[in-house]
PDB file of C-alpha atoms in Angstrom:
ATOM      1  CA  GLU A 539      -5.269  29.031  95.461  1.00 95.00           C
ATOM      2  CA  VAL A 540      -3.674  32.013  93.721  1.00 96.00           C
ATOM      3  CA  GLN A 541      -2.694  31.149  90.404  1.00 97.00           C
ATOM      4  CA  LEU A 542      -0.671  33.491  87.526  1.00 98.00           C
ATOM      5  CA  VAL A 543      -0.427  31.408  84.415  1.00 98.00           C
ATOM      6  CA  GLU A 544       1.398  33.590  81.661  1.00 98.00           C
ATOM      7  CA  SER A 545       1.588  33.042  78.053  1.00 98.00           C
ATOM      8  CA  GLY A 546       2.525  34.711  74.639  1.00 97.00           C
ATOM      9  CA  GLY A 547       6.339  34.344  74.919  1.00 97.00           C
ATOM     10  CA  GLY A 548       8.022  32.887  71.923  1.00 97.00           C
ATOM     11  CA  LEU A 549      11.196  33.756  69.414  1.00 98.00           C
ATOM     12  CA  VAL A 550      10.766  37.144  67.850  1.00 98.00           C
ATOM     13  CA  GLN A 551      13.277  38.997  65.507  1.00 98.00           C
ATOM     14  CA  PRO A 552      14.745  42.335  66.392  1.00 98.00           C
ATOM     15  CA  GLY A 553      12.436  45.303  66.018  1.00 98.00           C
ATOM     16  CA  GLY A 554       9.550  42.861  66.327  1.00 98.00           C
ATOM     17  CA  SER A 555       6.680  42.837  68.553  1.00 98.00           C
ATOM     18  CA  LEU A 556       4.787  40.356  71.127  1.00 98.00           C
ATOM     19  CA  ARG A 557       2.046  40.709  73.528  1.00 98.00           C
ATOM     20  CA  LEU A 558       2.381  38.524  76.828  1.00 98.00           C
ATOM     21  CA  SER A 559      -0.749  37.662  78.836  1.00 98.00           C
ATOM     22  CA  CYS A 560      -1.223  36.571  82.140  1.00 98.00           C
ATOM     23  CA  ALA A 561      -4.474  34.693  83.596  1.00 98.00           C
ATOM     24  CA  ALA A 562      -5.164  35.106  87.164  1.00 98.00           C
ATOM     25  CA  SER A 563      -7.480  33.103  89.330  1.00 98.00           C
ATOM     26  CA  GLY A 564      -8.044  32.407  92.997  1.00 97.00           C
ATOM     27  CA  PHE A 565      -8.396  36.014  93.902  1.00 97.00           C
ATOM     28  CA  THR A 566     -10.223  39.127  93.196  1.00 97.00           C
ATOM     29  CA  PHE A 567      -8.108  40.169  90.194  1.00 97.00           C
ATOM     30  CA  SER A 568      -9.944  43.708  89.927  1.00 96.00           C
ATOM     31  CA  SER A 569      -8.603  44.530  93.559  1.00 95.00           C
ATOM     32  CA  TYR A 570      -5.050  43.909  93.113  1.00 96.00           C
ATOM     33  CA  TRP A 571      -1.870  45.761  91.575  1.00 96.00           C
ATOM     34  CA  MET A 572       0.082  43.979  89.184  1.00 97.00           C
ATOM     35  CA  HIS A 573       3.724  43.775  87.891  1.00 98.00           C
ATOM     36  CA  TRP A 574       5.773  42.382  85.287  1.00 98.00           C
ATOM     37  CA  VAL A 575       9.610  41.446  86.342  1.00 98.00           C
ATOM     38  CA  ARG A 576      11.988  39.697  84.039  1.00 98.00           C
ATOM     39  CA  GLN A 577      15.052  37.511  84.151  1.00 98.00           C
ATOM     40  CA  ALA A 578      17.470  36.993  81.378  1.00 98.00           C
ATOM     41  CA  PRO A 579      19.171  33.593  81.051  1.00 96.00           C
ATOM     42  CA  GLY A 580      21.580  33.201  84.299  1.00 95.00           C
ATOM     43  CA  LYS A 581      21.249  36.723  85.298  1.00 97.00           C
ATOM     44  CA  GLY A 582      19.033  38.634  88.132  1.00 97.00           C
ATOM     45  CA  LEU A 583      15.699  40.054  88.464  1.00 98.00           C
ATOM     46  CA  VAL A 584      14.683  42.918  86.803  1.00 98.00           C
ATOM     47  CA  TRP A 585      11.478  44.914  87.351  1.00 98.00           C
ATOM     48  CA  VAL A 586       9.926  46.048  84.132  1.00 98.00           C
ATOM     49  CA  SER A 587       6.200  47.814  84.800  1.00 98.00           C
ATOM     50  CA  ARG A 588       3.311  47.891  87.158  1.00 97.00           C
ATOM     51  CA  ILE A 589      -0.509  48.669  87.071  1.00 97.00           C
ATOM     52  CA  ASN A 590      -2.808  49.769  89.767  1.00 96.00           C
ATOM     53  CA  SER A 591      -5.992  47.783  90.071  1.00 95.00           C
ATOM     54  CA  ASP A 592      -8.225  49.871  87.740  1.00 95.00           C
ATOM     55  CA  GLY A 593      -5.522  50.404  85.143  1.00 96.00           C
ATOM     56  CA  SER A 594      -5.386  54.019  85.638  1.00 97.00           C
ATOM     57  CA  ARG A 595      -1.835  54.229  86.662  1.00 96.00           C
ATOM     58  CA  THR A 596       1.173  52.707  85.295  1.00 96.00           C
ATOM     59  CA  SER A 597       4.809  52.738  85.798  1.00 95.00           C
ATOM     60  CA  TYR A 598       7.966  51.635  83.840  1.00 97.00           C
ATOM     61  CA  ALA A 599      11.546  50.770  84.015  1.00 96.00           C
ATOM     62  CA  ASP A 600      13.625  53.396  82.175  1.00 95.00           C
ATOM     63  CA  SER A 601      14.744  50.579  79.827  1.00 96.00           C
ATOM     64  CA  VAL A 602      11.231  49.835  78.396  1.00 98.00           C
ATOM     65  CA  LYS A 603       9.481  53.035  78.566  1.00 97.00           C
ATOM     66  CA  GLY A 604       8.048  54.162  75.125  1.00 97.00           C
ATOM     67  CA  ARG A 605       8.737  50.321  74.094  1.00 98.00           C
ATOM     68  CA  PHE A 606       6.590  48.416  76.293  1.00 98.00           C
ATOM     69  CA  THR A 607       2.646  49.045  77.162  1.00 98.00           C
ATOM     70  CA  ILE A 608       1.295  47.564  80.485  1.00 98.00           C
ATOM     71  CA  SER A 609      -2.508  46.846  80.478  1.00 98.00           C
ATOM     72  CA  ARG A 610      -5.319  44.768  82.154  1.00 98.00           C
ATOM     73  CA  ASP A 611      -9.034  43.446  81.499  1.00 98.00           C
ATOM     74  CA  ASN A 612     -10.436  43.037  84.859  1.00 98.00           C
ATOM     75  CA  ALA A 613     -13.597  41.453  83.024  1.00 98.00           C
ATOM     76  CA  LYS A 614     -11.352  38.829  81.748  1.00 98.00           C
ATOM     77  CA  ASP A 615      -8.930  38.555  84.751  1.00 98.00           C
ATOM     78  CA  THR A 616      -6.199  38.984  82.548  1.00 98.00           C
ATOM     79  CA  LEU A 617      -2.813  41.099  82.615  1.00 98.00           C
ATOM     80  CA  TYR A 618      -1.154  42.239  79.467  1.00 98.00           C
ATOM     81  CA  LEU A 619       2.463  43.356  78.391  1.00 98.00           C
ATOM     82  CA  GLN A 620       2.667  44.553  74.783  1.00 98.00           C
ATOM     83  CA  MET A 621       6.254  44.885  73.566  1.00 98.00           C
ATOM     84  CA  ASN A 622       7.407  46.744  70.711  1.00 98.00           C
ATOM     85  CA  SER A 623      10.670  47.490  69.088  1.00 98.00           C
ATOM     86  CA  LEU A 624      12.281  44.390  70.781  1.00 98.00           C
ATOM     87  CA  ARG A 625      16.012  44.277  71.388  1.00 98.00           C
ATOM     88  CA  ALA A 626      18.151  41.166  71.792  1.00 98.00           C
ATOM     89  CA  GLU A 627      18.624  42.687  75.326  1.00 97.00           C
ATOM     90  CA  ASP A 628      14.776  41.933  75.946  1.00 98.00           C
ATOM     91  CA  THR A 629      15.399  38.227  76.167  1.00 98.00           C
ATOM     92  CA  ALA A 630      14.291  37.026  79.258  1.00 98.00           C
ATOM     93  CA  VAL A 631      11.708  34.990  81.220  1.00 98.00           C
ATOM     94  CA  TYR A 632       8.903  37.529  82.005  1.00 98.00           C
ATOM     95  CA  TYR A 633       7.185  36.907  85.172  1.00 98.00           C
ATOM     96  CA  CYS A 634       3.436  37.967  86.029  1.00 98.00           C
ATOM     97  CA  ILE A 635       3.384  39.048  89.609  1.00 98.00           C
ATOM     98  CA  ARG A 636       0.672  40.171  91.967  1.00 97.00           C
ATOM     99  CA  GLY A 637       1.275  43.426  94.194  1.00 95.00           C
ATOM    100  CA  VAL A 638       0.040  43.674  97.796  1.00 89.00           C
ATOM    101  CA  ASN A 639      -0.097  46.220 100.404  1.00 85.00           C
ATOM    102  CA  SER A 640       0.331  50.163  99.932  1.00 81.00           C
ATOM    103  CA  GLY A 641       0.733  50.541  96.161  1.00 80.00           C
ATOM    104  CA  GLY A 642       1.109  46.964  95.820  1.00 81.00           C
ATOM    105  CA  ASN A 643       4.803  47.269  96.508  1.00 89.00           C
ATOM    106  CA  ASP A 644       5.147  43.710  97.958  1.00 90.00           C
ATOM    107  CA  LEU A 645       5.444  41.137  94.987  1.00 95.00           C
ATOM    108  CA  ASP A 646       3.501  38.069  96.714  1.00 93.00           C
ATOM    109  CA  TYR A 647       2.647  35.821  93.945  1.00 96.00           C
ATOM    110  CA  TRP A 648       4.831  34.879  90.965  1.00 98.00           C
ATOM    111  CA  GLY A 649       3.549  33.276  88.024  1.00 98.00           C
ATOM    112  CA  GLN A 650       5.745  30.495  86.441  1.00 97.00           C
ATOM    113  CA  GLY A 651       7.017  32.739  83.750  1.00 98.00           C
ATOM    114  CA  THR A 652       7.172  33.001  79.826  1.00 98.00           C
ATOM    115  CA  ARG A 653      10.229  32.792  77.980  1.00 98.00           C
ATOM    116  CA  VAL A 654      10.945  35.620  75.188  1.00 98.00           C
ATOM    117  CA  THR A 655      14.054  35.296  72.686  1.00 98.00           C
ATOM    118  CA  VAL A 656      14.829  38.264  70.424  1.00 98.00           C
ATOM    119  CA  SER A 657      17.078  36.842  67.814  1.00 97.00           C
ATOM    120  CA  SER A 658      17.687  36.834  64.021  1.00 95.00           C
TER     121      SER A 658
ATOM    122  CA  SER B 196      19.648  55.483  89.269  1.00 91.00           C
ATOM    123  CA  TYR B 197      18.985  53.732  92.437  1.00 96.00           C
ATOM    124  CA  GLU B 198      21.278  50.598  93.146  1.00 97.00           C
ATOM    125  CA  LEU B 199      21.354  47.903  95.613  1.00 98.00           C
ATOM    126  CA  THR B 200      24.320  45.648  96.130  1.00 98.00           C
ATOM    127  CA  GLN B 201      24.639  42.339  97.311  1.00 98.00           C
ATOM    128  CA  PRO B 202      27.426  39.892  97.834  1.00 98.00           C
ATOM    129  CA  PRO B 203      27.656  37.264  95.029  1.00 98.00           C
ATOM    130  CA  SER B 204      27.879  34.483  97.485  1.00 98.00           C
ATOM    131  CA  VAL B 205      27.433  33.384 100.863  1.00 98.00           C
ATOM    132  CA  SER B 206      28.376  29.989 102.481  1.00 97.00           C
ATOM    133  CA  VAL B 207      26.876  28.523 105.593  1.00 97.00           C
ATOM    134  CA  SER B 208      27.102  25.416 107.463  1.00 97.00           C
ATOM    135  CA  PRO B 209      23.910  23.253 108.277  1.00 97.00           C
ATOM    136  CA  GLY B 210      22.491  24.393 111.286  1.00 97.00           C
ATOM    137  CA  GLN B 211      24.315  27.736 111.510  1.00 97.00           C
ATOM    138  CA  THR B 212      23.151  31.274 110.892  1.00 98.00           C
ATOM    139  CA  ALA B 213      23.586  32.855 107.501  1.00 98.00           C
ATOM    140  CA  SER B 214      23.318  36.490 106.770  1.00 98.00           C
ATOM    141  CA  ILE B 215      22.948  38.246 103.488  1.00 98.00           C
ATOM    142  CA  THR B 216      23.494  41.699 103.131  1.00 98.00           C
ATOM    143  CA  CYS B 217      21.802  44.323 100.724  1.00 98.00           C
ATOM    144  CA  SER B 218      23.494  47.943 100.722  1.00 98.00           C
ATOM    145  CA  GLY B 219      21.906  51.035  99.113  1.00 98.00           C
ATOM    146  CA  ASP B 220      21.654  54.755  99.830  1.00 97.00           C
ATOM    147  CA  LYS B 221      19.638  55.510 102.940  1.00 97.00           C
ATOM    148  CA  LEU B 222      17.915  52.018 102.233  1.00 97.00           C
ATOM    149  CA  GLY B 223      16.846  52.147 105.785  1.00 97.00           C
ATOM    150  CA  ASP B 224      14.226  55.097 104.795  1.00 96.00           C
ATOM    151  CA  LYS B 225      12.630  52.937 102.720  1.00 95.00           C
ATOM    152  CA  TYR B 226      11.190  49.223 103.026  1.00 96.00           C
ATOM    153  CA  ALA B 227      13.122  46.268 101.980  1.00 97.00           C
ATOM    154  CA  CYS B 228      11.807  42.761 100.699  1.00 97.00           C
ATOM    155  CA  TRP B 229      13.485  39.660  99.999  1.00 98.00           C
ATOM    156  CA  TYR B 230      12.914  36.756  97.393  1.00 98.00           C
ATOM    157  CA  GLN B 231      14.197  33.200  97.613  1.00 98.00           C
ATOM    158  CA  GLN B 232      14.881  31.858  94.132  1.00 98.00           C
ATOM    159  CA  LYS B 233      15.807  28.173  93.611  1.00 98.00           C
ATOM    160  CA  PRO B 234      16.741  26.726  90.351  1.00 96.00           C
ATOM    161  CA  GLY B 235      14.494  26.181  87.870  1.00 95.00           C
ATOM    162  CA  GLN B 236      11.438  27.795  90.179  1.00 97.00           C
ATOM    163  CA  SER B 237       9.999  31.028  90.166  1.00 98.00           C
ATOM    164  CA  PRO B 238      10.862  33.614  93.174  1.00 98.00           C
ATOM    165  CA  VAL B 239       9.173  33.433  96.638  1.00 98.00           C
ATOM    166  CA  LEU B 240       8.662  36.309  98.614  1.00 97.00           C
ATOM    167  CA  VAL B 241      10.318  35.485 102.146  1.00 98.00           C
ATOM    168  CA  ILE B 242      10.301  38.884 104.160  1.00 98.00           C
ATOM    169  CA  TYR B 243       8.564  42.120 103.166  1.00 97.00           C
ATOM    170  CA  GLN B 244       8.290  45.552 104.959  1.00 96.00           C
ATOM    171  CA  ASP B 245      11.712  44.853 106.345  1.00 97.00           C
ATOM    172  CA  THR B 246      10.839  42.133 108.951  1.00 97.00           C
ATOM    173  CA  ARG B 247       7.695  40.650 108.268  1.00 97.00           C
ATOM    174  CA  ARG B 248       7.250  37.075 107.034  1.00 97.00           C
ATOM    175  CA  PRO B 249       4.408  35.886 104.637  1.00 95.00           C
ATOM    176  CA  SER B 250       2.526  33.207 105.738  1.00 95.00           C
ATOM    177  CA  GLY B 251       4.122  29.709 105.191  1.00 96.00           C
ATOM    178  CA  ILE B 252       7.372  30.995 105.668  1.00 97.00           C
ATOM    179  CA  PRO B 253       9.300  29.555 108.311  1.00 97.00           C
ATOM    180  CA  GLU B 254      10.425  31.574 111.446  1.00 97.00           C
ATOM    181  CA  ARG B 255      13.840  30.857 110.736  1.00 98.00           C
ATOM    182  CA  PHE B 256      13.678  33.540 108.407  1.00 98.00           C
ATOM    183  CA  SER B 257      13.978  37.331 109.585  1.00 98.00           C
ATOM    184  CA  GLY B 258      14.811  40.625 108.460  1.00 98.00           C
ATOM    185  CA  SER B 259      16.200  43.852 109.409  1.00 98.00           C
ATOM    186  CA  ASN B 260      16.937  47.447 107.800  1.00 98.00           C
ATOM    187  CA  SER B 261      18.642  50.382 109.282  1.00 97.00           C
ATOM    188  CA  GLY B 262      21.295  53.015 107.952  1.00 97.00           C
ATOM    189  CA  ASN B 263      22.244  51.709 104.344  1.00 98.00           C
ATOM    190  CA  THR B 264      21.802  48.146 104.839  1.00 98.00           C
ATOM    191  CA  ALA B 265      19.029  45.548 105.028  1.00 98.00           C
ATOM    192  CA  THR B 266      20.127  41.976 106.127  1.00 98.00           C
ATOM    193  CA  LEU B 267      18.106  38.891 105.705  1.00 98.00           C
ATOM    194  CA  THR B 268      19.016  36.485 108.493  1.00 98.00           C
ATOM    195  CA  ILE B 269      18.391  32.368 108.291  1.00 98.00           C
ATOM    196  CA  SER B 270      18.820  30.551 111.495  1.00 98.00           C
ATOM    197  CA  GLY B 271      19.618  27.112 111.838  1.00 97.00           C
ATOM    198  CA  THR B 272      20.002  26.878 108.100  1.00 97.00           C
ATOM    199  CA  GLN B 273      18.634  23.931 106.402  1.00 97.00           C
ATOM    200  CA  ALA B 274      19.899  22.214 103.167  1.00 97.00           C
ATOM    201  CA  MET B 275      16.560  23.142 101.678  1.00 97.00           C
ATOM    202  CA  ASP B 276      17.460  26.900 102.077  1.00 98.00           C
ATOM    203  CA  GLU B 277      19.918  26.628  99.287  1.00 98.00           C
ATOM    204  CA  ALA B 278      18.872  29.069  96.552  1.00 98.00           C
ATOM    205  CA  ASP B 279      19.330  32.716  95.253  1.00 98.00           C
ATOM    206  CA  TYR B 280      18.333  35.372  97.312  1.00 98.00           C
ATOM    207  CA  TYR B 281      17.567  38.836  96.030  1.00 98.00           C
ATOM    208  CA  CYS B 282      16.610  42.142  97.995  1.00 98.00           C
ATOM    209  CA  GLN B 283      14.385  44.745  96.594  1.00 98.00           C
ATOM    210  CA  ALA B 284      13.119  48.149  97.239  1.00 97.00           C
ATOM    211  CA  TRP B 285      11.393  51.126  95.756  1.00 96.00           C
ATOM    212  CA  ASP B 286      12.894  54.387  94.771  1.00 94.00           C
ATOM    213  CA  SER B 287      11.061  57.002  92.527  1.00 91.00           C
ATOM    214  CA  SER B 288       7.991  54.633  91.947  1.00 90.00           C
ATOM    215  CA  ARG B 289      10.202  51.937  90.599  1.00 94.00           C
ATOM    216  CA  ALA B 290      11.218  48.715  92.038  1.00 96.00           C
ATOM    217  CA  VAL B 291      15.055  48.103  92.344  1.00 97.00           C
ATOM    218  CA  PHE B 292      16.448  44.544  92.810  1.00 98.00           C
ATOM    219  CA  GLY B 293      19.784  43.846  94.268  1.00 98.00           C
ATOM    220  CA  GLY B 294      22.111  41.560  91.739  1.00 98.00           C
ATOM    221  CA  GLY B 295      21.339  38.365  94.155  1.00 98.00           C
ATOM    222  CA  THR B 296      23.201  36.303  96.649  1.00 98.00           C
ATOM    223  CA  LYS B 297      23.912  32.521  95.914  1.00 98.00           C
ATOM    224  CA  LEU B 298      23.535  30.800  99.515  1.00 98.00           C
ATOM    225  CA  THR B 299      25.413  27.627  99.677  1.00 98.00           C
ATOM    226  CA  VAL B 300      24.900  25.335 102.514  1.00 97.00           C
ATOM    227  CA  LEU B 301      27.658  22.862 102.954  1.00 91.00           C
TER     228      LEU B 301
END
């Protein structure tokens, strides 16, 4: 059974940093693209970032480019999102997602999410 | 930047057909996906590559995509289908989601 378990969320002050982790199991993690998507309270889904299977290619939403860094450790079956210079508008539930098919473009399994709150 | 537009809400009676649209410039030239999200739960992929259903998704869910509009159709809608639905496509190596449609079954 595919499982994605996010952790690392919490309350952080504006300008602070946080690192999210996503532990994967039930599939060959090193073979798949992975994504982060966020959802602000009561709002819709917003794509954040993706990384290819070996970590050599990444892409980001304009709203987080230069502040967030996606990475992975295939030896540990873990995906990360390093978030710096956090703003109030980054407050959201962050989902870790497996991508399948060409370019990992179809988001087939979602974790349960970890909540990030940016507030003073 | 690329945008996808969905109606905020759609209502349907049980057993009837629900159609949820998603509009974007030349969307038919891209693949569209659809996700279902029930309150307090993570989204679930229900349609990918315009028309394909992941395993475990009921046959009553179908999709189409042509011109500027992708459509999610739920035939014989059941009470359990009440949820938020999001369309999604890729543009310039970035995923774009529609704003979501709340489907009410009443």
